Short mmCIF file of C-alpha atoms in Angstrom, two decimals:
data_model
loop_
_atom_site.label_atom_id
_atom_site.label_comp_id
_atom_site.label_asym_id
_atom_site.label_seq_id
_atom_site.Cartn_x
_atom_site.Cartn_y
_atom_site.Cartn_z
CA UNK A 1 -19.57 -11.77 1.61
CA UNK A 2 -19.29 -14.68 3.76
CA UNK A 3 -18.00 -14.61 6.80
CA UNK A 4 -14.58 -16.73 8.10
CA UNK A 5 -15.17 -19.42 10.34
CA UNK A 6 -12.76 -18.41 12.96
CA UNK A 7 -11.77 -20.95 15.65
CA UNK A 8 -9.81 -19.52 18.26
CA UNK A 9 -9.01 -21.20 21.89
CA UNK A 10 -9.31 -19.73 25.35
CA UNK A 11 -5.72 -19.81 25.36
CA UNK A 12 -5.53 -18.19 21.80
CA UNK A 13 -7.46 -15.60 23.29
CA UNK A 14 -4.86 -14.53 25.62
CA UNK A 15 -2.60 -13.57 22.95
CA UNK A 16 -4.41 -13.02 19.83
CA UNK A 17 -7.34 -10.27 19.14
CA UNK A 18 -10.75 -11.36 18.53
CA UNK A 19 -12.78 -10.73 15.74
CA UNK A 20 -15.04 -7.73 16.94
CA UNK A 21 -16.78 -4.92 15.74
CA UNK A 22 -14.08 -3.64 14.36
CA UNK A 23 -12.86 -6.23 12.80
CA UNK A 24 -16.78 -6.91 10.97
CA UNK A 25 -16.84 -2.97 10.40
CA UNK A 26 -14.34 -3.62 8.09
CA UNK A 27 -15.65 -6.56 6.25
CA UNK A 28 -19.33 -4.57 5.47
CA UNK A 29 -17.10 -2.12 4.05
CA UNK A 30 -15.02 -4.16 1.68
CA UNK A 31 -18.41 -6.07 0.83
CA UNK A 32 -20.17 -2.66 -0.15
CA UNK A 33 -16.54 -1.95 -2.43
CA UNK A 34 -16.79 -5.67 -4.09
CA UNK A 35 -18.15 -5.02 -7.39
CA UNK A 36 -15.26 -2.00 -7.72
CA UNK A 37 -12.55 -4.57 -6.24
CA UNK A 38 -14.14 -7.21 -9.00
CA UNK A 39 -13.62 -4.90 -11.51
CA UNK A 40 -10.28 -3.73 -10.49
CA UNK A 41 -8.88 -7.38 -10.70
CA UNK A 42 -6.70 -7.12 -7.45
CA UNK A 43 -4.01 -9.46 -8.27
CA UNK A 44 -1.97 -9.00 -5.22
CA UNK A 45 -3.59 -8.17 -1.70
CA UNK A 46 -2.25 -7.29 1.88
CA UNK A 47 -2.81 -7.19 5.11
CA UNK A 48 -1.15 -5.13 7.84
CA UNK A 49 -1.73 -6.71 11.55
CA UNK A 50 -3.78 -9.46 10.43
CA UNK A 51 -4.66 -10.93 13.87
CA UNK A 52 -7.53 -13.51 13.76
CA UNK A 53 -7.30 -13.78 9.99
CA UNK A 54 -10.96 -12.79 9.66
CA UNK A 55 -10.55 -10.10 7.31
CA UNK A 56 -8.29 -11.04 4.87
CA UNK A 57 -9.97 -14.23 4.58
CA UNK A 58 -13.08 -12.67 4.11
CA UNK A 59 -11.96 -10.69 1.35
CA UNK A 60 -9.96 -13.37 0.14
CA UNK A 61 -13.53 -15.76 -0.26
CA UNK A 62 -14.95 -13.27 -1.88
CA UNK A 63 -12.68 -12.43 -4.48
CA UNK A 64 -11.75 -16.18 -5.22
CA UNK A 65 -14.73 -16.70 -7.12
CA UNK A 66 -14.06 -14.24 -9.27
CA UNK A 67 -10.45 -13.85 -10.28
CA UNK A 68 -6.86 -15.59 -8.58
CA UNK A 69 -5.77 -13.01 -6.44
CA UNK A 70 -1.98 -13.37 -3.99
CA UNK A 71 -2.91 -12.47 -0.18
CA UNK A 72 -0.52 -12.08 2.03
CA UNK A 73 -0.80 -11.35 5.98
CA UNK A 74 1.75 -9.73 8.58
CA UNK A 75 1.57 -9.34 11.57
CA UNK A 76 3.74 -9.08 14.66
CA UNK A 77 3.00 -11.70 17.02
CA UNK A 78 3.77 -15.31 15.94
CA UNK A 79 0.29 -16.62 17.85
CA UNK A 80 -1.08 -14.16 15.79
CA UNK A 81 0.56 -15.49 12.28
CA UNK A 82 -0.08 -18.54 13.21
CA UNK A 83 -4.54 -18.37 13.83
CA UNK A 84 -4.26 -16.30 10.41
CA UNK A 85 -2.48 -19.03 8.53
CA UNK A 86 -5.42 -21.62 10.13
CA UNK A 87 -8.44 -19.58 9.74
CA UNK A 88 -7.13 -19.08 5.70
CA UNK A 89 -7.07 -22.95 5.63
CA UNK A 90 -9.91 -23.85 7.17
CA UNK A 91 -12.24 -21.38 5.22
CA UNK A 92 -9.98 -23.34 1.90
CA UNK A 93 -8.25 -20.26 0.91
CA UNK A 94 -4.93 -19.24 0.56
CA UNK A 95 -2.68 -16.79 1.97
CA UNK A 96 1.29 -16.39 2.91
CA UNK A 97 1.94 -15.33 6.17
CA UNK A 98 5.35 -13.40 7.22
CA UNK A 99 5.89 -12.34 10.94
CA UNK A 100 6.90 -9.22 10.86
CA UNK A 101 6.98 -5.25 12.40
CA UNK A 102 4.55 -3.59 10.23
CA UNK A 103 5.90 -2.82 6.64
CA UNK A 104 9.15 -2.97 7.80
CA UNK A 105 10.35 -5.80 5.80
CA UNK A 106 8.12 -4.90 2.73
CA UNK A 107 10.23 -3.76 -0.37
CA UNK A 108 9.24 -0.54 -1.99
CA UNK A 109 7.88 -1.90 -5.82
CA UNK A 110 4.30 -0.13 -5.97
CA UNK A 111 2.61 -3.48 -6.09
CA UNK A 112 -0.08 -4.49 -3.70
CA UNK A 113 -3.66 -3.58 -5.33
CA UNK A 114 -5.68 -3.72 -2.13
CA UNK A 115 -3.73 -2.94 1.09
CA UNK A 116 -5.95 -2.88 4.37
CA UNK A 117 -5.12 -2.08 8.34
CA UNK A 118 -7.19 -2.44 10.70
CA UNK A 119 -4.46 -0.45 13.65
CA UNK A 120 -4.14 -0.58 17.22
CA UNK A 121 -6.19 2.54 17.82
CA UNK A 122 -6.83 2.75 20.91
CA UNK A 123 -5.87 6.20 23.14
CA UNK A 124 -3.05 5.37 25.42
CA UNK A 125 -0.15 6.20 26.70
CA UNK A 126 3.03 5.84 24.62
CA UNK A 127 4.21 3.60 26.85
CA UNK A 128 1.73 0.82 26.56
CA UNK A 129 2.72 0.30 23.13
CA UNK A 130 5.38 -1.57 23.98
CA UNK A 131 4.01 -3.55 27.13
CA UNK A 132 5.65 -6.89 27.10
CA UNK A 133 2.19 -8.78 26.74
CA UNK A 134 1.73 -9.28 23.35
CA UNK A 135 -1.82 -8.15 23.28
CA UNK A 136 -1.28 -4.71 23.87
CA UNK A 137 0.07 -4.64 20.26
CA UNK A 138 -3.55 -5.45 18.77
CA UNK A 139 -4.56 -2.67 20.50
CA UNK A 140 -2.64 -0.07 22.32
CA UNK A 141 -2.42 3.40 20.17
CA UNK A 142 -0.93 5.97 22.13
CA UNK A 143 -0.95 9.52 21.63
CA UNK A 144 -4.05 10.49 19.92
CA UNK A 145 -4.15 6.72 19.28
CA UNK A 146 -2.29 7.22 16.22
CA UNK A 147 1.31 5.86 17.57
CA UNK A 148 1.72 2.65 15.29
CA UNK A 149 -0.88 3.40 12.44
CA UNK A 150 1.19 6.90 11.66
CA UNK A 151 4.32 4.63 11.17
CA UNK A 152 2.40 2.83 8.10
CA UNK A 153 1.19 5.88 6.56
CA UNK A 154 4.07 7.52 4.34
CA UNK A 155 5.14 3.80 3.35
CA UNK A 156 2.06 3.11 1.70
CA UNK A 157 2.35 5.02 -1.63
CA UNK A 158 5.38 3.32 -1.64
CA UNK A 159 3.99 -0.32 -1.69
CA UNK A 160 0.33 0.53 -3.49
CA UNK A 161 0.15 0.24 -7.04
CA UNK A 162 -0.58 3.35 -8.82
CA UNK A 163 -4.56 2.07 -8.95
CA UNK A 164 -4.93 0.10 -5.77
CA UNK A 165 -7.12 0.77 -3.06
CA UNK A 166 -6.05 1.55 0.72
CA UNK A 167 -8.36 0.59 3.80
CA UNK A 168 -7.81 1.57 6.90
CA UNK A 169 -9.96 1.60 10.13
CA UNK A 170 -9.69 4.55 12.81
CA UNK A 171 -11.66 5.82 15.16
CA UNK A 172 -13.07 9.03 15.91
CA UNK A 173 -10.77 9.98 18.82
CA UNK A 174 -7.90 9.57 15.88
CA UNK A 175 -9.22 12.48 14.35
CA UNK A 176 -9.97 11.05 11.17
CA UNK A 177 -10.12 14.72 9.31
CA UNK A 178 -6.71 15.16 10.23
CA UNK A 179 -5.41 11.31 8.91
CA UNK A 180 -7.11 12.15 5.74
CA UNK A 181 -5.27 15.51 5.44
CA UNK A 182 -2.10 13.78 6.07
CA UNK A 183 -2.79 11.52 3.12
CA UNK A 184 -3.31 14.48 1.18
CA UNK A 185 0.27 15.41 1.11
CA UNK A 186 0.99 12.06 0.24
CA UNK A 187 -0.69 12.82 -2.91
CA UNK A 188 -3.61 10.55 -2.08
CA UNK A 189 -6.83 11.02 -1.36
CA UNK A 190 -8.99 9.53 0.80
CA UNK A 191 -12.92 9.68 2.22
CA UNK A 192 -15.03 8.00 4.48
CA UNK A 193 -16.68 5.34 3.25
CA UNK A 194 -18.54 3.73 6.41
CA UNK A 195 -18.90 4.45 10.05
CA UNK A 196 -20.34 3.18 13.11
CA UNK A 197 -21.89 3.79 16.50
CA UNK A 198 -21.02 1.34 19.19
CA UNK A 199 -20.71 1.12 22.82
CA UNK A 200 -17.87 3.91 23.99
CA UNK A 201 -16.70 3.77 20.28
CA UNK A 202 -17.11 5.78 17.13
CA UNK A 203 -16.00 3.51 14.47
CA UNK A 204 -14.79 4.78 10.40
CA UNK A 205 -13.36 3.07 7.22
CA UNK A 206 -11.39 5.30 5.52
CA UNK A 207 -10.43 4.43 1.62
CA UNK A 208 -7.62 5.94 -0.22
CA UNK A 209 -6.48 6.06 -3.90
CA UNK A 210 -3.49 7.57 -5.65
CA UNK A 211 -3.98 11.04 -6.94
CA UNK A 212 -3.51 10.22 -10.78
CA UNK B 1 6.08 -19.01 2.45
CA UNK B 2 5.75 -19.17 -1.11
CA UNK B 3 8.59 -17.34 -3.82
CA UNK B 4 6.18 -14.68 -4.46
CA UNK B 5 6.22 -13.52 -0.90
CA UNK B 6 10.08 -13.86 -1.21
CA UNK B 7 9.96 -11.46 -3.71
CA UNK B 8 8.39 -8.91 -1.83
CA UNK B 9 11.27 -9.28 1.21
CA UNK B 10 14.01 -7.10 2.35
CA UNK B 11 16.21 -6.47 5.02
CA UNK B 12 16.70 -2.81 4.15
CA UNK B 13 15.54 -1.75 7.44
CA UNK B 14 18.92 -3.16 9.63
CA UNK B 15 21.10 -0.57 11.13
CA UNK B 16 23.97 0.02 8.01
CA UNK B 17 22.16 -1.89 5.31
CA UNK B 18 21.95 -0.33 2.36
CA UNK B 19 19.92 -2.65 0.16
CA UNK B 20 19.09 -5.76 1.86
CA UNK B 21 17.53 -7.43 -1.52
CA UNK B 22 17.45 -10.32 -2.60
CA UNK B 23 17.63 -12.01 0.69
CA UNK B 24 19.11 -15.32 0.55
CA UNK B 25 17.68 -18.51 0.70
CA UNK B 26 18.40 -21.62 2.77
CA UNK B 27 15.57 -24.16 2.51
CA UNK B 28 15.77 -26.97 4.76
CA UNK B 29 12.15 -28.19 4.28
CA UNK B 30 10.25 -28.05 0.78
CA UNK B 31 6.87 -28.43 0.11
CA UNK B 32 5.57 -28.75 -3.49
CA UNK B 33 1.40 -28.67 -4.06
CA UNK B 34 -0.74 -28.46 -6.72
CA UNK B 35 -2.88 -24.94 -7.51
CA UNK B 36 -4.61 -24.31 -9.75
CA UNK B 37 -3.78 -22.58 -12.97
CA UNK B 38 -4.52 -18.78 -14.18
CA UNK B 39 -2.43 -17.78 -17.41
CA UNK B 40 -4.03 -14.18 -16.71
CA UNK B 41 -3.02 -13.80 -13.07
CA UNK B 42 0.57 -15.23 -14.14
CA UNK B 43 0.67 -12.61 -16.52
CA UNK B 44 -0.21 -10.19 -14.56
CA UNK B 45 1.68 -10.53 -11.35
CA UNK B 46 4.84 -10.74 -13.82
CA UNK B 47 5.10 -7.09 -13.87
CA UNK B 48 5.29 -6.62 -10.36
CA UNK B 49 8.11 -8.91 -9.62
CA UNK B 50 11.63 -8.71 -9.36
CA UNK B 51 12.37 -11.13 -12.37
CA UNK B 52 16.18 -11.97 -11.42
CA UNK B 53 15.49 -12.45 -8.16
CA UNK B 54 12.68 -14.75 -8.58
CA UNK B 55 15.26 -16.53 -10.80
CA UNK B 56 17.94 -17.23 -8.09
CA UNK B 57 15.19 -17.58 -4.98
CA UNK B 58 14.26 -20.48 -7.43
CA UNK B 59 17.43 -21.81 -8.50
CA UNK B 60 18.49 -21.52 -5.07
CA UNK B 61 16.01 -24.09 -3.23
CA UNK B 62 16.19 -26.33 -7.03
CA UNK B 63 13.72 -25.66 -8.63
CA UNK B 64 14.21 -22.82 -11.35
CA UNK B 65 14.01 -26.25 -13.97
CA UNK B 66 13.67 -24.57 -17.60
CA UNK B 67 12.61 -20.96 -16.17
CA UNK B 68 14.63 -18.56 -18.07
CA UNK B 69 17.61 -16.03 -16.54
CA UNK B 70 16.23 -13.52 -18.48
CA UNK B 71 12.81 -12.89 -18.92
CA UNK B 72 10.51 -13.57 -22.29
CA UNK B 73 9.15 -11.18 -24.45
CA UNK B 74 5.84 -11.45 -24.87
CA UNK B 75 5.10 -13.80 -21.68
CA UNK B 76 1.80 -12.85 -21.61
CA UNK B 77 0.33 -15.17 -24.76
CA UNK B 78 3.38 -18.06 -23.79
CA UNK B 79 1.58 -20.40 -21.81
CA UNK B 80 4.12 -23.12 -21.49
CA UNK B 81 6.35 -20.06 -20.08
CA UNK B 82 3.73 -18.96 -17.75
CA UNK B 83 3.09 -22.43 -16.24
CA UNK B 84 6.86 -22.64 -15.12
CA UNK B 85 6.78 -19.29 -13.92
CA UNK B 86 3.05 -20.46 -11.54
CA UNK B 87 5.07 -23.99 -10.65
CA UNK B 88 7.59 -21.57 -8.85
CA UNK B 89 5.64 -18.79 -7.50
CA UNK B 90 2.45 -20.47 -6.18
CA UNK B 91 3.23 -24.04 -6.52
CA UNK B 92 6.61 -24.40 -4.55
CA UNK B 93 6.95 -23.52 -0.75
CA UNK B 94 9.81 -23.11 1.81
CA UNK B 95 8.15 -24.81 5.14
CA UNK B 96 11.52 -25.12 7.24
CA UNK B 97 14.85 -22.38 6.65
CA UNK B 98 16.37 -19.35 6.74
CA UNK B 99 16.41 -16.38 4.63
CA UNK B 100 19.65 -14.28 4.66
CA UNK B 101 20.35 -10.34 4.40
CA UNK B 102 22.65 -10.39 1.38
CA UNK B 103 24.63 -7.50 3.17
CA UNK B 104 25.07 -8.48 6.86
CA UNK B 105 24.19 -12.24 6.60
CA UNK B 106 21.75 -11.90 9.48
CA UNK B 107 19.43 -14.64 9.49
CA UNK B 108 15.68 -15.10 9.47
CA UNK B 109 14.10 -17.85 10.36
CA UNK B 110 11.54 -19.83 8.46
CA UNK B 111 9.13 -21.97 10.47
CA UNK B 112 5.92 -23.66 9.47
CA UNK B 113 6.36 -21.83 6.24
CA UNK B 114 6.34 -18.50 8.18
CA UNK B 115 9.51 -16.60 8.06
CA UNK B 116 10.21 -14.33 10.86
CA UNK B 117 11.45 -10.88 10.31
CA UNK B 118 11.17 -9.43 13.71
CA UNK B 119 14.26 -7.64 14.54
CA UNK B 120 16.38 -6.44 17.63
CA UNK B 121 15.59 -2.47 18.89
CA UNK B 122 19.34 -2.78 18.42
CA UNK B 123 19.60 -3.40 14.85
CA UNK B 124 17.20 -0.75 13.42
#
């Protein structure tokens, strides 16, 4: 998989995440899933807090030479909506952008093939995740550091279709034993499908499917 | 923001809203492009919409043209029928507008083609 070009301004920077490990964590992983995606024929995608852009347009290049496929991005911050809607169109691909709280405009319909979140994970306090700079959204987790993300959780069976493919990235102080228990009694099941070591940070995809 | 993400909006999350779907459309600037087209992904993404209100999000802004109220049996082997559906789900988009919660008539903007559905702590 190629990866975006992603142009982003010293001023951008101030409100909008950068691409980091993370955010290329997440990209290896939905390279190694390709051929499965491929075969799957995704034809709508999404993206929960898509920041940058980077990921969605990653997968979005790699799936456009293989089948049409809808992306769409969300994401809070209108800076934010804004870099993702540029980085799609400068890497010539297309995806619809909506500014928005999480899925909280989304309709219920069991339609989005591929869903991925990349959450604010990081440990904080509860308050911090609603600090008036923007940034703090990209970022701040809260309790356990799993604040925002468990918002998203019992909403996605609701928007995945009954075969698509869930990708979320935690890290290890999130407990990610536990987040794949709670998906359990959503009646989905998840594993780990990559992890990483970096500095102060224990990095994991997580991939879910509908229990059939 | 293109018809097909239309489809996929509600307002169902305001304080005493029931439903919130189809939100309304008022389109103040349209863009109309050229993409390519897929008679498989057409036919495919059918399914997953919300036919009638893909309809009247299209009839709305003027541009529903021949598209059927109702849909066609067997859409999936009528291309004609599956390039009018692609001319208003990929190929038409609302730059400049507002979409409106059927129930309440709160607004949401649409700038640069990206609608903003951010609402008040209030109104959850």
């Amino acid at each position: 998989m190629n990866t975006p070009i992603v142009k982003l301004s010293d001023k951008d920077l101030e409100s909008v995440y950068e691409p980091s490990e993370d955010s290329f964590l997440l990209i290896d992983a939905l390279e190694a899933d390709l051929e499965v995606l491929k075969a799957m024929k995704p034809v709508m995608c999404l993206e929960i807090g898509s920041g940058s852009g980077i990921v969605i347009t990653a997968l979005a290049m790699a799936l456009k030479k293989h089948c049409q496929c809808y992306h769409l991005a969300i994401d809070i911050n209108l800076d934010a909506c804004r870099i993702s809607k540029k980085t799609a169109a400068e890497n010539l691909v297309d995806i619809d952008i909506a500014q928005m709280d999480l899925l909280n405009c989304i309709r219920t319909g069991n339609v989005f093939d591929v869903v991925v979140f990349n959450p604010p994970y990081v440990v904080t306090t509860d308050d911090e995740i609603s600090n008036k700079q923007i940034l703090f959204k990209a970022w701040a987790g809260g309790t356990n550091g799993r604040k925002v993300m468990e918002r998203v959780f019992p909403k996605i069976p609701h928007i995945l279709s009954n075969t698509g493919t869930f990708y979320l990235l935690v890290i290890e102080a999130n407990d990610p034993e536990y987040i794949l228990r709670v998906f359990t009694d959503l009646n989905m099941v998840g594993e780990i499908i990559a992890e990483r070591k970096i500095r102060g940070e224990h990095l994991y995809i997580l991939r879910f499917k509908k229990i059939k | 923001m293109k018809l097909l993400t239309h489809n996929m909006l509600t307002s169902k999350c305001l304080k005493g809203v029931t439903v919130g779907y189809p939100l309304g459309i008022v389109a103040k600037d349209i863009k109309v492009s050229e993409v390519d087209f897929n008679s498989e992904f057409i036919a495919r993404i059918i399914p997953k919409l919300d036919w009638a209100t893909l309809w009247k999000a299209a009839e709305s802004i003027g541009h529903v043209g021949e598209l059927p109220q109702t849909l066609i049996q067997d859409f999936e082997t009528n291309e004609e029928f599956l390039k009018k559906v692609h001319h208003v789900l990929l190929e038409v988009e609302v730059i400049n507008g507002d979409l409106l919660c059927p129930e309440s008539g709160r607004k949401f903007p649409i700038n640069d083609g990206i609608p903003n559905m951010l609402l008040n702590e209030d109104e959850v």
